[in-house]
XYZ file of C-alpha atoms in Angstrom:
705
model
C 0.094 -0.038 -0.019
C 0.980 3.606 -0.289
C 0.458 6.212 2.385
C -0.278 9.716 1.935
C 1.595 11.970 4.443
C -1.025 14.119 5.946
C -0.810 16.665 8.793
C -3.655 14.707 10.449
C -1.142 11.893 10.804
C 1.953 13.804 11.710
C 0.296 16.659 13.817
C -2.534 16.323 16.368
C -5.253 18.773 16.016
C -4.763 20.159 19.322
C -1.044 20.926 18.542
C -1.238 22.327 15.066
C -0.809 25.835 16.378
C 2.462 24.941 18.055
C 4.437 24.227 14.896
C 7.510 22.842 16.591
C 9.086 19.477 16.833
C 11.668 17.692 18.992
C 14.822 17.383 17.209
C 15.841 13.865 16.180
C 19.455 14.518 15.727
C 19.210 13.451 16.697
C 20.497 14.875 15.609
C 26.899 14.847 15.262
C 37.079 17.551 15.353
C 37.923 18.825 12.243
C 36.262 22.175 12.430
C 36.222 25.221 10.100
C 37.813 27.357 12.605
C 39.662 27.203 16.122
C 37.620 27.215 19.191
C 39.833 30.098 20.318
C 38.656 32.456 17.839
C 35.247 34.278 17.300
C 32.844 33.153 14.651
C 33.723 34.089 11.266
C 32.115 37.331 9.850
C 33.445 37.725 6.489
C 29.777 37.245 5.082
C 28.206 40.135 7.131
C 27.585 43.612 6.687
C 25.472 46.183 8.192
C 24.322 49.520 6.665
C 23.598 52.180 9.201
C 22.239 54.706 6.614
C 18.589 54.301 7.281
C 16.013 53.957 9.980
C 14.333 51.097 11.784
C 11.214 49.451 10.743
C 8.256 51.905 11.297
C 6.629 51.508 14.467
C 9.260 48.910 15.981
C 9.761 49.183 19.655
C 12.909 48.998 21.416
C 13.324 45.683 23.485
C 14.341 45.665 27.168
C 18.127 46.190 27.324
C 19.957 44.630 30.425
C 23.183 46.179 31.667
C 24.811 43.542 33.944
C 28.281 43.489 35.287
C 30.907 42.507 32.629
C 31.917 38.996 33.071
C 35.432 38.409 34.482
C 36.490 36.294 31.637
C 38.001 36.311 28.343
C 35.461 37.754 26.115
C 34.889 36.498 22.722
C 34.281 39.827 21.041
C 31.793 40.650 18.252
C 32.795 41.306 14.629
C 34.676 44.459 13.977
C 32.662 47.458 12.839
C 33.036 47.222 9.075
C 30.768 47.453 6.096
C 30.459 43.924 4.575
C 27.445 42.412 2.879
C 25.712 39.345 4.331
C 25.157 36.916 1.968
C 19.687 27.040 8.706
C 14.028 20.136 20.986
C 12.150 19.850 22.757
C 9.446 22.091 21.351
C 6.343 20.183 21.746
C 5.244 22.476 24.607
C 5.715 25.739 22.878
C 3.252 28.567 23.887
C 3.804 30.483 20.741
C 0.956 31.957 18.919
C 0.146 31.352 15.389
C 2.242 33.369 13.038
C 1.438 33.614 9.207
C 4.201 33.159 6.775
C 3.550 36.135 4.614
C 6.545 37.582 2.658
C 7.025 41.203 3.628
C 7.251 43.863 0.904
C 10.862 43.920 -0.113
C 12.355 47.513 0.452
C 15.714 49.098 -0.144
C 17.821 47.118 2.186
C 20.770 49.506 2.491
C 18.509 52.480 3.114
C 16.717 50.579 5.958
C 19.820 49.244 7.445
C 18.955 45.584 6.771
C 21.541 42.760 6.622
C 21.213 41.314 3.134
C 22.538 38.289 1.422
C 25.974 38.776 -0.242
C 26.649 37.605 -3.686
C 28.766 34.691 -2.424
C 25.786 33.486 -0.273
C 23.398 33.937 -3.144
C 25.720 32.114 -5.532
C 26.062 29.097 -3.040
C 22.365 28.842 -2.828
C 21.863 29.004 -6.539
C 24.560 26.495 -7.210
C 23.003 24.040 -4.835
C 19.652 24.174 -6.457
C 21.257 23.984 -10.073
C 23.452 21.185 -9.051
C 20.413 19.277 -7.795
C 18.465 19.917 -10.954
C 21.375 18.975 -13.101
C 21.897 15.665 -11.180
C 18.239 14.715 -11.587
C 18.346 15.474 -15.377
C 21.349 13.467 -16.078
C 20.726 10.380 -13.967
C 17.049 9.866 -14.103
C 16.980 7.220 -16.700
C 16.379 3.602 -15.806
C 19.179 1.011 -15.634
C 19.581 -0.634 -19.263
C 18.730 -4.272 -18.961
C 21.100 -7.315 -19.800
C 19.636 -7.483 -23.311
C 20.547 -3.790 -24.085
C 23.952 -3.819 -22.232
C 25.762 -6.919 -21.012
C 28.500 -4.799 -19.295
C 28.577 -4.763 -15.431
C 26.836 -2.279 -13.156
C 28.719 -0.372 -10.359
C 26.542 0.211 -7.225
C 28.145 3.082 -5.309
C 27.413 2.857 -1.557
C 27.556 6.099 0.483
C 24.947 6.838 3.242
C 23.011 3.792 2.415
C 24.901 0.903 3.897
C 22.013 -1.645 3.836
C 20.494 -4.274 1.625
C 16.860 -3.636 2.239
C 15.067 -0.668 0.792
C 18.136 0.233 -1.373
C 16.747 1.172 -4.850
C 20.254 1.573 -6.460
C 21.022 -2.018 -5.385
C 17.727 -3.599 -6.097
C 17.257 -2.055 -9.477
C 20.868 -3.051 -10.504
C 20.141 -6.526 -9.439
C 16.854 -6.560 -11.278
C 18.429 -5.409 -14.624
C 19.986 -8.891 -14.853
C 23.595 -7.588 -15.302
C 26.579 -8.280 -13.209
C 26.710 -6.178 -10.059
C 29.839 -4.744 -8.440
C 29.351 -3.093 -5.013
C 31.829 -0.221 -4.461
C 32.592 2.151 -1.582
C 35.104 5.004 -2.234
C 36.495 6.761 0.738
C 37.672 10.245 0.016
C 38.059 12.396 3.280
C 38.062 15.579 1.521
C 34.452 15.160 0.106
C 33.230 16.380 3.418
C 35.222 19.690 3.150
C 35.289 21.528 6.356
C 33.173 18.929 8.305
C 35.269 15.857 8.074
C 33.894 12.784 9.812
C 34.576 12.847 13.564
C 36.301 10.115 15.493
C 33.119 8.486 16.866
C 31.438 8.637 13.320
C 34.458 7.029 11.775
C 34.398 4.177 14.262
C 30.795 3.497 13.430
C 31.520 3.814 9.629
C 34.246 1.064 10.136
C 31.812 -1.189 11.803
C 28.949 -0.616 9.400
C 31.193 -1.306 6.361
C 32.547 -4.521 8.016
C 28.998 -5.669 8.509
C 27.848 -4.716 5.022
C 30.765 -6.644 3.428
C 30.009 -9.721 5.528
C 26.267 -9.566 4.592
C 26.979 -9.167 0.814
C 29.310 -12.293 1.124
C 27.078 -14.384 3.131
C 23.876 -13.624 1.383
C 24.910 -13.270 -2.341
C 28.495 -14.410 -2.515
C 29.382 -10.858 -3.578
C 32.060 -8.601 -2.383
C 32.265 -4.890 -1.310
C 35.121 -3.261 -3.298
C 36.904 -0.622 -1.297
C 38.799 2.283 -2.892
C 40.347 5.413 -1.330
C 42.259 8.478 -2.659
C 41.903 12.120 -3.003
C 39.300 12.143 -5.740
C 35.950 10.212 -5.994
C 35.681 10.558 -9.614
C 39.078 9.165 -10.290
C 38.275 6.173 -7.875
C 35.011 5.386 -9.675
C 36.617 5.604 -13.161
C 39.365 3.366 -12.087
C 36.790 0.632 -11.221
C 34.793 1.184 -14.229
C 37.758 0.859 -16.600
C 39.083 -2.092 -14.744
C 35.783 -3.917 -14.996
C 34.434 -2.576 -18.234
C 31.364 -1.323 -16.397
C 29.068 1.096 -18.291
C 26.589 2.005 -15.607
C 26.867 3.720 -12.286
C 23.938 3.398 -9.678
C 23.751 5.424 -6.521
C 21.410 6.956 -4.000
C 21.349 10.714 -3.768
C 22.755 12.751 -0.956
C 21.972 16.395 -0.207
C 24.808 18.324 1.403
C 25.515 21.124 -1.072
C 29.230 20.147 -1.500
C 28.339 16.490 -2.189
C 25.609 17.556 -4.770
C 28.355 19.583 -6.627
C 30.610 16.523 -6.617
C 27.917 14.168 -7.844
C 26.835 16.508 -10.567
C 30.282 16.733 -11.741
C 30.604 12.841 -11.724
C 27.563 12.319 -13.515
C 28.321 14.937 -16.096
C 31.807 13.490 -16.719
C 30.572 9.886 -17.023
C 27.690 10.958 -19.344
C 29.877 12.846 -21.645
C 31.927 9.738 -22.076
C 29.051 7.662 -23.144
C 28.436 5.910 -19.734
C 24.974 5.605 -17.991
C 24.166 7.116 -14.573
C 21.044 6.182 -12.435
C 20.217 7.894 -9.097
C 17.431 7.308 -6.648
C 15.831 8.692 -3.427
C 16.592 6.564 -0.408
C 18.098 8.817 2.272
C 15.096 11.008 2.943
C 11.192 10.934 2.706
C 11.063 14.151 0.789
C 13.942 15.709 -1.354
C 14.581 19.358 -1.365
C 13.100 19.902 -4.953
C 10.306 17.376 -4.201
C 8.671 19.705 -1.632
C 9.138 23.459 -1.843
C 7.898 24.957 1.407
C 8.980 28.434 0.694
C 7.066 28.746 -2.573
C 3.513 28.892 -0.864
C 2.055 31.976 0.669
C 0.032 32.110 3.802
C 1.911 29.358 5.315
C 1.521 28.936 9.223
C 4.038 28.417 12.132
C 6.728 30.727 10.879
C 9.350 30.212 8.210
C 11.669 27.369 8.994
C 9.606 25.482 11.482
C 8.360 21.906 11.245
C 4.815 23.070 10.721
C 6.170 25.218 7.841
C 7.663 22.163 6.274
C 4.702 19.937 6.861
C 2.296 22.214 5.005
C 4.415 21.496 1.928
C 4.403 17.747 2.580
C 0.523 17.555 3.022
C -0.905 14.861 0.728
C 2.512 13.661 -0.620
C 2.662 9.903 -0.940
C 5.345 7.628 0.769
C 5.758 4.476 -0.977
C 6.454 1.058 0.697
C 10.091 0.169 1.465
C 11.675 -2.014 -1.051
C 12.801 -5.678 -0.379
C 16.448 -6.693 -0.675
C 17.536 -8.174 -3.938
C 16.981 -12.004 -4.382
C 20.434 -12.357 -6.010
C 23.393 -10.364 -7.122
C 25.126 -11.684 -10.258
C 28.948 -11.579 -9.713
C 31.268 -10.271 -12.469
C 33.661 -12.712 -14.336
C 36.650 -11.225 -12.408
C 36.545 -9.023 -9.380
C 38.525 -5.881 -9.314
C 41.268 -5.104 -6.871
C 40.262 -3.804 -3.435
C 41.668 -2.346 -0.198
C 40.756 -3.883 3.095
C 38.386 -1.903 5.315
C 41.246 -1.536 7.723
C 43.281 0.131 5.173
C 41.037 3.033 5.283
C 42.274 3.772 8.953
C 38.974 4.780 10.162
C 39.332 2.959 13.434
C 42.695 3.801 14.929
C 43.467 3.666 18.705
C 46.143 5.886 20.103
C 48.894 4.596 22.196
C 50.552 5.876 25.505
C 54.246 6.454 25.673
C 54.592 3.018 27.302
C 53.012 1.428 24.190
C 49.600 0.723 25.895
C 46.747 1.149 23.483
C 44.033 3.473 24.484
C 40.755 1.720 23.646
C 38.482 4.793 23.801
C 35.716 2.804 21.647
C 35.174 0.036 24.301
C 32.086 1.550 25.569
C 30.683 1.899 22.024
C 31.290 -1.706 21.161
C 29.593 -2.795 24.493
C 26.502 -0.330 23.898
C 25.765 -0.995 20.199
C 24.947 -3.816 17.848
C 26.323 -2.615 14.511
C 25.081 -3.265 10.902
C 21.789 -3.732 9.253
C 20.642 -6.560 11.520
C 21.351 -4.610 14.576
C 19.430 -1.702 13.079
C 16.339 -3.763 12.410
C 16.369 -5.248 15.815
C 16.505 -1.781 17.395
C 13.506 -0.710 15.397
C 11.593 -3.644 16.280
C 12.395 -3.176 19.973
C 11.216 0.459 19.862
C 7.946 -0.362 17.856
C 7.129 -3.139 20.257
C 7.992 -1.752 23.545
C 8.865 2.006 23.259
C 6.509 3.524 20.767
C 3.528 3.690 22.978
C 5.528 5.770 25.562
C 6.663 8.272 22.903
C 3.573 10.407 22.677
C 3.648 11.455 26.453
C 6.092 12.908 28.623
C 7.562 9.464 29.293
C 9.806 9.989 26.257
C 11.857 12.502 28.137
C 13.015 9.992 30.663
C 16.660 9.348 30.315
C 16.674 6.483 32.964
C 14.360 4.490 30.848
C 14.598 3.157 27.330
C 11.450 4.953 26.095
C 13.080 6.657 23.108
C 14.218 5.262 19.709
C 17.801 4.435 19.897
C 18.216 4.241 16.136
C 19.753 7.594 15.110
C 23.127 6.230 14.081
C 21.589 3.432 11.932
C 19.630 6.227 10.085
C 22.638 8.422 9.749
C 24.824 5.767 7.985
C 21.836 4.317 5.999
C 21.566 0.871 7.823
C 17.903 1.820 8.356
C 15.876 3.792 5.982
C 13.473 6.437 6.849
C 10.856 4.813 4.681
C 11.151 1.510 6.506
C 10.624 3.489 9.831
C 7.624 5.202 8.516
C 6.111 2.016 7.299
C 6.607 0.014 10.464
C 5.242 2.803 12.555
C 2.205 3.573 10.405
C 1.344 -0.150 9.953
C 1.533 -0.904 13.674
C 0.806 2.326 15.441
C -0.969 4.666 12.948
C -2.756 6.740 15.607
C -0.229 6.521 18.357
C 3.075 7.798 17.034
C 2.380 11.332 15.564
C 5.257 12.871 17.679
C 7.677 10.304 16.508
C 6.699 10.586 12.817
C 7.146 14.336 12.994
C 10.815 13.640 13.885
C 11.208 12.274 10.389
C 9.678 15.558 8.968
C 12.175 17.490 11.154
C 15.112 15.456 9.784
C 14.177 16.161 6.240
C 13.609 19.899 7.060
C 17.223 20.084 8.246
C 18.558 18.894 4.975
C 16.332 21.211 3.290
C 17.755 24.053 5.201
C 21.297 23.118 4.593
C 20.615 22.824 0.869
C 18.809 26.189 0.994
C 21.421 27.913 3.056
C 24.759 26.161 2.408
C 26.699 28.036 5.045
C 24.354 27.057 7.817
C 27.057 24.803 9.589
C 29.473 27.714 10.080
C 27.462 31.061 9.925
C 24.474 32.211 11.825
C 21.088 32.004 9.698
C 19.978 35.286 11.412
C 23.065 37.146 10.295
C 22.785 39.810 13.038
C 23.822 37.233 15.700
C 27.211 36.866 14.226
C 27.816 40.059 16.196
C 26.814 38.504 19.503
C 29.209 38.692 22.289
C 30.180 35.225 23.769
C 32.282 34.361 26.756
C 35.167 32.133 26.187
C 36.871 30.087 28.996
C 38.904 27.134 27.771
C 38.814 25.598 31.437
C 34.994 25.810 31.569
C 34.668 24.585 28.143
C 36.792 21.544 28.822
C 34.845 20.913 31.911
C 31.523 20.916 29.887
C 33.127 18.556 27.338
C 34.395 16.138 30.012
C 31.312 16.079 32.326
C 33.033 17.978 35.161
C 30.677 21.077 35.462
C 29.522 19.986 39.002
C 25.913 19.823 37.675
C 25.259 16.044 37.952
C 22.626 15.908 35.165
C 24.752 17.806 32.668
C 27.778 15.692 33.637
C 25.895 12.396 33.410
C 24.887 13.293 29.747
C 28.272 14.352 28.648
C 29.871 11.214 30.210
C 27.354 9.148 28.301
C 28.254 10.776 25.190
C 31.918 10.278 25.644
C 31.515 6.660 26.427
C 28.866 5.545 24.025
C 28.797 8.277 21.338
C 25.171 8.913 22.045
C 22.676 10.596 24.376
C 19.017 10.849 24.510
C 17.403 13.713 22.557
C 16.127 15.366 25.881
C 19.414 15.374 27.390
C 20.962 17.043 24.135
C 18.826 19.874 24.748
C 19.840 20.095 28.494
C 23.480 20.087 27.825
C 23.307 22.536 24.822
C 21.077 24.787 26.774
C 23.511 24.845 29.552
C 26.507 25.746 27.369
C 24.567 28.554 25.500
C 22.127 30.001 28.040
C 24.213 29.701 31.335
C 27.915 29.478 30.251
C 27.277 31.915 27.306
C 29.534 29.843 25.148
C 29.361 30.116 21.264
C 27.041 27.409 19.848
C 29.715 26.551 17.381
C 31.812 25.298 20.211
C 29.044 22.664 21.067
C 28.386 21.873 17.488
C 32.068 20.880 16.840
C 32.197 18.787 20.136
C 29.026 16.948 19.038
C 30.417 16.458 15.531
C 33.417 14.627 16.838
C 31.850 12.661 19.684
C 28.403 11.524 18.316
C 28.256 8.325 16.406
C 25.185 9.822 14.651
C 26.954 13.091 13.659
C 25.124 14.786 10.769
C 26.150 18.100 9.569
C 22.590 19.233 8.608
C 20.849 17.873 11.707
C 23.695 19.032 14.008
C 23.893 22.509 12.640
C 20.056 23.125 12.577
C 19.727 21.962 16.152
C 22.736 24.170 17.499
C 21.652 27.187 15.478
C 18.144 27.022 16.971
C 19.601 26.617 20.440
C 22.085 29.519 19.762
C 19.409 31.990 19.047
C 20.433 32.309 15.345
C 18.373 29.671 13.785
C 15.118 29.816 11.786
C 13.180 28.318 14.759
C 14.528 29.473 17.972
C 14.144 27.207 21.049
C 11.358 28.804 23.213
C 12.468 27.233 26.451
C 15.326 27.310 28.905
C 16.479 23.857 30.521
C 17.382 24.354 34.080
C 20.276 21.987 34.939
C 18.555 20.868 38.171
C 14.879 21.224 37.653
C 14.835 19.431 34.310
C 15.589 16.267 36.166
C 11.997 16.114 37.295
C 11.105 14.908 33.670
C 14.010 12.883 32.602
C 15.515 11.378 35.983
C 13.245 11.855 38.902
C 14.944 9.211 41.144
C 18.405 9.833 40.054
C 19.155 6.450 38.421
C 20.524 8.064 35.285
C 22.952 10.250 37.247
C 23.880 7.118 39.494
C 24.829 5.200 36.271
C 27.092 7.739 34.773
C 28.386 9.733 37.745
C 29.014 6.850 40.152
C 30.794 9.132 42.666
C 27.324 10.421 43.524
C 25.508 6.950 43.587
C 24.922 6.897 47.290
C 23.195 10.104 47.457
C 19.376 10.095 47.880
C 17.030 11.487 45.254
C 16.589 14.607 47.243
C 20.145 15.699 46.768
C 21.477 13.728 43.736
C 20.861 16.384 41.330
C 22.064 19.274 43.690
C 24.809 17.888 45.992
C 26.027 21.347 47.029
C 22.639 21.463 49.008
C 23.360 18.306 51.014
C 24.499 18.440 54.556
C 28.042 17.902 55.210
C 27.319 14.693 57.098
C 25.238 13.210 54.360
C 27.921 13.971 51.766
C 30.519 12.310 54.020
C 28.495 9.351 54.695
C 27.762 9.065 50.865
C 31.443 9.204 50.088
C 31.133 12.506 48.274
C 33.876 15.065 48.710
C 33.148 18.166 46.684
C 36.072 19.732 45.151
C 37.951 16.262 45.306
C 36.063 13.242 43.936
C 33.366 15.472 42.278
C 33.806 19.115 41.190
C 32.376 22.266 42.553
C 29.801 24.040 40.277
C 31.433 26.070 37.526
C 28.502 28.589 37.859
C 27.173 29.357 41.285
C 24.650 31.837 40.209
C 22.509 30.453 37.354
C 20.010 33.367 37.205
C 22.692 35.834 36.945
C 24.407 33.878 34.077
C 20.995 33.746 32.398
C 20.728 37.561 32.749
C 24.016 38.194 31.032
C 23.120 35.811 28.313
C 19.823 37.645 27.795
C 21.610 40.929 27.751
C 24.088 39.714 25.001
C 21.167 38.823 22.791
C 19.185 42.126 23.485
C 22.375 44.067 22.773
C 22.373 42.593 19.259
C 18.490 43.369 18.820
C 19.057 46.956 19.928
C 22.311 47.624 17.896
C 23.476 45.958 14.740
C 20.273 44.019 14.395
C 17.786 46.664 15.236
C 16.448 47.007 11.702
C 15.834 43.286 11.593
C 13.386 43.590 14.475
C 9.743 43.776 13.517
C 7.066 45.706 15.261
C 5.658 42.662 16.878
C 9.016 41.700 18.360
C 9.644 38.897 15.710
C 12.572 39.195 13.364
C 12.962 39.684 9.628
C 15.189 37.472 7.245
C 16.155 38.228 3.806
C 16.297 35.101 1.731
C 18.987 34.748 -1.119
C 16.204 35.464 -3.634
C 15.421 38.785 -2.050
C 12.139 37.954 -0.436
C 11.595 39.116 3.234
C 10.194 36.566 5.589
C 9.235 36.667 9.357
C 11.086 34.369 11.773
C 9.395 33.428 15.073
C 11.478 34.884 17.861
C 11.613 33.641 21.333
C 9.130 35.238 23.695
C 11.465 36.643 26.333
C 13.442 38.420 23.635
C 10.293 40.457 22.715
C 9.171 43.477 24.512
C 5.573 43.200 23.353
C 5.158 39.684 24.629
C 3.197 39.425 27.889
C 3.545 35.730 28.686
C 6.858 34.253 30.210
C 9.092 31.816 28.492
C 8.251 28.124 28.782
C 10.614 26.568 31.164
C 9.322 23.084 31.398
C 10.537 23.179 35.117
C 9.167 24.215 38.525
C 9.148 27.779 39.653
C 12.448 29.033 40.712
C 11.238 29.399 44.331
C 10.622 25.706 44.565
C 13.251 23.713 46.550
C 14.856 21.239 44.161
C 15.460 18.948 46.969
C 11.988 18.553 47.850
C 9.952 16.196 45.666
C 6.576 14.701 46.982
C 7.360 11.445 48.713
C 4.654 9.974 51.077
C 6.204 6.714 52.155
C 7.313 6.423 55.748
C 11.114 6.302 54.979
C 11.007 9.421 52.936
C 9.080 11.292 55.405
C 11.422 10.115 58.221
C 14.487 11.198 56.055
C 13.077 14.547 55.296
C 12.181 15.178 59.043
C 15.700 14.158 59.994
C 17.258 16.617 57.514
C 15.149 19.324 58.548
C 16.034 18.824 62.196
C 19.714 18.638 61.348
C 19.558 21.907 59.496
C 17.633 23.644 62.421
C 20.373 22.343 64.776
C 23.140 23.810 62.577
C 21.498 27.117 62.402
C 21.141 27.180 66.268
């Protein structure tokens, strides 16, 4: 059967006004810049010749004390020309996507797209169109062409629902599976260490599956140029057709278009297919409609363009693969050196991937088992707040399988719709959010490096290498944050809710640049994906299309994700003996309780790196409002939302977080208790808990006397 994607499936009626989705990045150390330097600003300019938007009101501007830290300064004052969660509980009002009337940008002080940004965006669209035009023909059958077919594996390391592999097999011709590793293809965002380890394991499992099921082989090539690697295999085997599934990073689209054009000009055939996403960037054009709701760049904005689109059933694996008469030469997977362990001076190998091997079952079989487990046991928990639980397996632990193509989004959609059609709307919206991230990177090719709201490139960030290192290593003194960061280091993964907790702590409380977090996630996540990672960090760092409308408190957030402290006990064992009342705030515990629990703050567990969380939040808010009142003043609309000028010159309205807007009356959604609530006191009515609480209160009164 075929399923039409409808908003009634993906978005409940009572949530259609919300227009947000929890990120499934689920969203992933070679970075474009050093962490010691401010974000690049070469694409930005501000014209100060004109006035602000008529009727715009000045937001509240805080004037806190300057932080006693090294300050990451804003961009120098120069004239340059500017060239893409947990959000299910948003309180945002409905905002129409109605393009504003384009005006003279320089006269009004707008930050406009530069020629470079416009060119990059146009190139991505043209490369996509050219690729589709040159590789849309069917694979010639064995009657038409008896020469072998090359199946080029990339982000589709599976046998099921792999159209390139299936249609090559159905042509009746000899099939040669090929993987070409060229590290430079990822340009500024090379695969991080955790993702390389996963790729090594995935290729190993794919090679074993091909040999076991079909008697086939995975040919491995490497070098500095993908086109040269493919041509070598085709010339060596006499192959005349190249089959592959499309990918959507702009730099990879440019490479693929060049490869297809070169092969076509030399009389060879190319066939490409959709297998990585549900909807390709050119298949849905969300910014072509008028009157769209939920704001430009939100998941509701994207779902409007998907309404009524059909999603076909996943394809079966091939029945057989005809081998060639002679196999070409091949490297071993180990020759790619994706999985290299460092050594200490004494020669001892540092096996940093041990936790990953214990936590994951790699390959397509492991992916299908993980999906089956979620569909059977976890899917029914996902629609409620239970999906926030970090101490329970109520979320889908499948993101790295999707990232490397061991599991197809079409297979996931099919399994969920067939078994839980009316019980998994929230989870299915995650798939739409994923496609939206790819669309944004395709539309805004510099999203991974530069703010989508260009005025925020001038925001002032703090920089403290010691504090950043503490965040990276899980030594902040806040147990919930530390548990998540340690889980990331050991397993290469953490639940989605915890990603929002640690990202919010870095940005909102530490006031660190979102790119610092983006780069760390890119190096340590096994599911590191440039599009999804950048889209998430942009939104969390104020500069994205769909700003987060919440602030995660590093203590109070535990009421949703770790109420009894089991998650912290697993990953921060030095606090394991503390009771639930104090495990998320050990600095509040009596000295005797700390001693009896084996906790020595400052020794076996660090002191908090931030003592005044509210003061830190005030400084962060002031930095944002300084941008809105200064260089970004002309981009603020009368209702407090913000303007953005697209590469094609259209003006659009971006929903802006409610506590940044002077005209907003309701407070920001915190998803936490009131600040006045004592984080130690959670309702417990059993006799033991009551006795413990009474004992602690009596001890505190005695200390006061």
